[in-house]
């Protein structure tokens, strides 16, 4: 895992009360302020959500935290439910968030090379709205596949995060 991101243990993830934020970068502008590798389990979602919110608030982006955390929740949930489907237990996903005064970029990497697809809206379906939310809340989003075919990163960008946070 690059840049020393925090890792949650695969077994007993529900028992992990706090993710250490050692993914906070102090090395350079191109390194993430938040980076974590977590088990591809639903129980990891609220943990990363809580820790990302705390990190954003710590850096003065609390007013933007609701949107960023919702986007992260949707992308992590998609990675857990779809991007890790069929992979062996213990597989992990990575969440990376970088920000400056100009832009915030969030990426969620999973081991699958299958690209996510937006589903047709249905008032009766209780799932399938995540990418629509990501699209509505983001200035841009997309998918980068690993050239080796060993995964993909679904990313999103928000322009002028400090201005939006005010």
Short mmCIF file of C-alpha atoms in Angstrom, two decimals:
data_model
loop_
_atom_site.label_atom_id
_atom_site.label_comp_id
_atom_site.label_asym_id
_atom_site.label_seq_id
_atom_site.Cartn_x
_atom_site.Cartn_y
_atom_site.Cartn_z
CA UNK A 1 0.00 0.00 0.00
CA UNK A 2 1.67 3.31 -1.05
CA UNK A 3 2.28 6.24 1.27
CA UNK A 4 1.63 4.27 4.48
CA UNK A 5 -2.17 4.21 4.40
CA UNK A 6 -4.02 2.67 7.30
CA UNK A 7 -5.13 -0.93 7.02
CA UNK A 8 -8.14 -2.44 8.74
CA UNK A 9 -7.88 -6.06 9.78
CA UNK A 10 -10.07 -8.32 7.69
CA UNK A 11 -11.52 -10.38 10.56
CA UNK A 12 -13.52 -8.52 13.16
CA UNK A 13 -13.71 -5.26 11.26
CA UNK A 14 -16.85 -4.34 13.21
CA UNK A 15 -14.74 -4.33 16.37
CA UNK A 16 -12.32 -1.71 15.03
CA UNK A 17 -13.30 1.49 16.84
CA UNK A 18 -10.91 3.85 15.05
CA UNK A 19 -8.90 3.89 11.85
CA UNK A 20 -5.57 5.61 12.49
CA UNK A 21 -5.11 8.47 10.07
CA UNK A 22 -1.50 7.71 9.25
CA UNK A 23 -2.46 8.14 5.61
CA UNK A 24 -2.19 11.89 6.13
CA UNK A 25 0.51 12.96 3.76
CA UNK A 26 3.20 15.46 4.58
CA UNK A 27 5.52 14.59 1.71
CA UNK A 28 4.25 16.59 -1.24
CA UNK A 29 1.40 18.14 -3.16
CA UNK A 30 0.77 15.01 -5.24
CA UNK A 31 0.25 12.74 -2.26
CA UNK A 32 -3.14 12.06 -0.68
CA UNK A 33 -4.30 13.69 2.53
CA UNK A 34 -6.40 10.58 3.22
CA UNK A 35 -5.57 7.07 2.13
CA UNK A 36 -6.76 3.77 3.51
CA UNK A 37 -6.91 0.13 2.50
CA UNK A 38 -9.91 -1.69 3.89
CA UNK A 39 -11.52 -5.10 3.69
CA UNK A 40 -14.15 -5.49 1.02
CA UNK A 41 -16.89 -5.85 3.64
CA UNK A 42 -19.97 -3.73 4.27
CA UNK A 43 -18.88 -3.27 7.90
CA UNK A 44 -15.89 -1.19 6.75
CA UNK A 45 -18.11 1.46 5.10
CA UNK A 46 -19.15 3.37 8.26
CA UNK A 47 -15.59 3.29 9.56
CA UNK A 48 -14.09 4.91 6.46
CA UNK A 49 -17.02 7.34 6.33
CA UNK A 50 -16.40 8.48 9.91
CA UNK A 51 -12.64 8.81 9.47
CA UNK A 52 -12.90 10.68 6.16
CA UNK A 53 -15.37 13.14 7.69
CA UNK A 54 -13.01 13.74 10.63
CA UNK A 55 -10.07 14.34 8.29
CA UNK A 56 -12.02 16.78 6.11
CA UNK A 57 -13.26 18.70 9.14
CA UNK A 58 -9.74 18.79 10.54
CA UNK A 59 -8.57 20.50 7.35
CA UNK A 60 -11.40 23.07 7.28
CA UNK A 61 -13.57 21.27 4.72
CA UNK A 62 -16.42 20.39 7.08
CA UNK A 63 -18.96 22.20 4.91
CA UNK A 64 -18.11 19.87 2.03
CA UNK A 65 -17.91 16.73 4.16
CA UNK A 66 -21.54 15.62 3.66
CA UNK A 67 -21.16 15.49 -0.13
CA UNK A 68 -17.70 13.92 -0.13
CA UNK A 69 -18.65 11.32 2.47
CA UNK A 70 -21.83 10.42 0.53
CA UNK A 71 -19.83 10.03 -2.68
CA UNK A 72 -17.26 7.91 -0.86
CA UNK A 73 -19.98 5.75 0.70
CA UNK A 74 -21.56 5.08 -2.69
CA UNK A 75 -18.25 4.24 -4.38
CA UNK A 76 -17.02 2.03 -1.53
CA UNK A 77 -20.36 0.23 -1.38
CA UNK A 78 -20.24 -0.37 -5.15
CA UNK A 79 -16.70 -1.68 -4.84
CA UNK A 80 -17.69 -4.05 -2.03
CA UNK A 81 -20.88 -5.31 -3.70
CA UNK A 82 -19.77 -5.40 -7.34
CA UNK A 83 -16.03 -4.77 -7.72
CA UNK A 84 -15.03 -7.55 -5.34
CA UNK A 85 -17.70 -10.05 -6.35
CA UNK A 86 -16.14 -13.43 -7.07
CA UNK A 87 -12.79 -12.58 -5.52
CA UNK A 88 -11.43 -14.57 -2.57
CA UNK A 89 -12.18 -13.53 1.01
CA UNK A 90 -9.74 -11.03 2.43
CA UNK A 91 -9.57 -8.90 -0.71
CA UNK A 92 -9.18 -5.18 -0.04
CA UNK A 93 -10.17 -1.94 -1.67
CA UNK A 94 -8.30 1.37 -1.46
CA UNK A 95 -9.73 4.82 -0.86
CA UNK A 96 -7.57 7.81 -1.71
CA UNK A 97 -8.56 11.46 -1.32
CA UNK A 98 -6.43 14.45 -2.32
CA UNK A 99 -7.38 18.10 -2.12
CA UNK A 100 -6.09 21.56 -2.71
CA UNK A 101 -7.74 24.96 -3.04
CA UNK A 102 -8.44 24.10 -6.68
CA UNK A 103 -9.78 20.56 -6.58
CA UNK A 104 -10.70 17.54 -4.47
CA UNK A 105 -10.22 14.11 -6.03
CA UNK A 106 -11.51 10.90 -4.47
CA UNK A 107 -10.71 7.46 -5.86
CA UNK A 108 -11.85 3.99 -4.87
CA UNK A 109 -9.82 1.10 -6.27
CA UNK A 110 -11.09 -2.47 -6.43
CA UNK A 111 -9.66 -5.63 -8.06
CA UNK A 112 -12.22 -5.97 -10.86
CA UNK A 113 -11.76 -4.60 -14.36
CA UNK A 114 -15.55 -4.52 -14.91
CA UNK A 115 -16.68 -0.92 -15.33
CA UNK A 116 -19.64 0.31 -13.26
CA UNK A 117 -22.89 0.98 -15.10
CA UNK A 118 -25.64 3.42 -14.24
CA UNK A 119 -28.97 1.67 -13.95
CA UNK A 120 -32.26 2.94 -15.27
CA UNK A 121 -34.16 4.81 -12.59
CA UNK A 122 -36.95 2.86 -10.96
CA UNK A 123 -39.13 4.19 -8.15
CA UNK A 124 -39.72 0.63 -6.95
CA UNK A 125 -36.08 -0.46 -6.74
CA UNK A 126 -34.23 0.20 -3.48
CA UNK A 127 -30.74 0.09 -4.97
CA UNK A 128 -28.98 1.27 -8.10
CA UNK A 129 -28.97 5.01 -7.45
CA UNK A 130 -25.36 5.37 -6.28
CA UNK A 131 -23.78 6.45 -9.56
CA UNK A 132 -26.61 8.96 -10.11
CA UNK A 133 -25.78 10.52 -6.74
CA UNK A 134 -22.07 10.56 -7.61
CA UNK A 135 -22.88 12.23 -10.92
CA UNK A 136 -25.10 14.85 -9.28
CA UNK A 137 -22.62 15.73 -6.52
CA UNK A 138 -19.42 15.68 -8.62
CA UNK A 139 -18.07 18.04 -11.21
CA UNK A 140 -16.57 15.03 -13.00
CA UNK A 141 -16.24 11.32 -12.42
CA UNK A 142 -14.91 8.39 -14.36
CA UNK A 143 -13.11 5.08 -14.33
CA UNK A 144 -9.43 4.32 -14.82
CA UNK A 145 -8.57 0.70 -15.48
CA UNK A 146 -5.19 -0.67 -14.48
CA UNK A 147 -3.16 -1.30 -17.67
CA UNK A 148 -2.25 -4.76 -16.35
CA UNK A 149 -5.95 -5.64 -16.08
CA UNK A 150 -5.74 -6.06 -12.32
CA UNK A 151 -8.41 -3.63 -11.22
CA UNK A 152 -9.86 -0.21 -11.66
CA UNK A 153 -10.27 3.07 -9.84
CA UNK A 154 -13.58 4.88 -9.89
CA UNK A 155 -12.77 8.54 -9.27
CA UNK A 156 -14.65 11.76 -8.73
CA UNK A 157 -13.58 15.40 -8.71
CA UNK A 158 -15.05 18.47 -7.08
CA UNK A 159 -13.76 21.88 -8.09
CA UNK A 160 -12.92 24.65 -5.60
CA UNK A 161 -13.48 22.57 -2.45
CA UNK A 162 -12.62 25.37 0.00
CA UNK A 163 -15.10 27.75 -1.60
CA UNK A 164 -17.79 25.04 -1.63
CA UNK A 165 -17.08 24.25 2.04
CA UNK A 166 -17.86 27.82 3.12
#
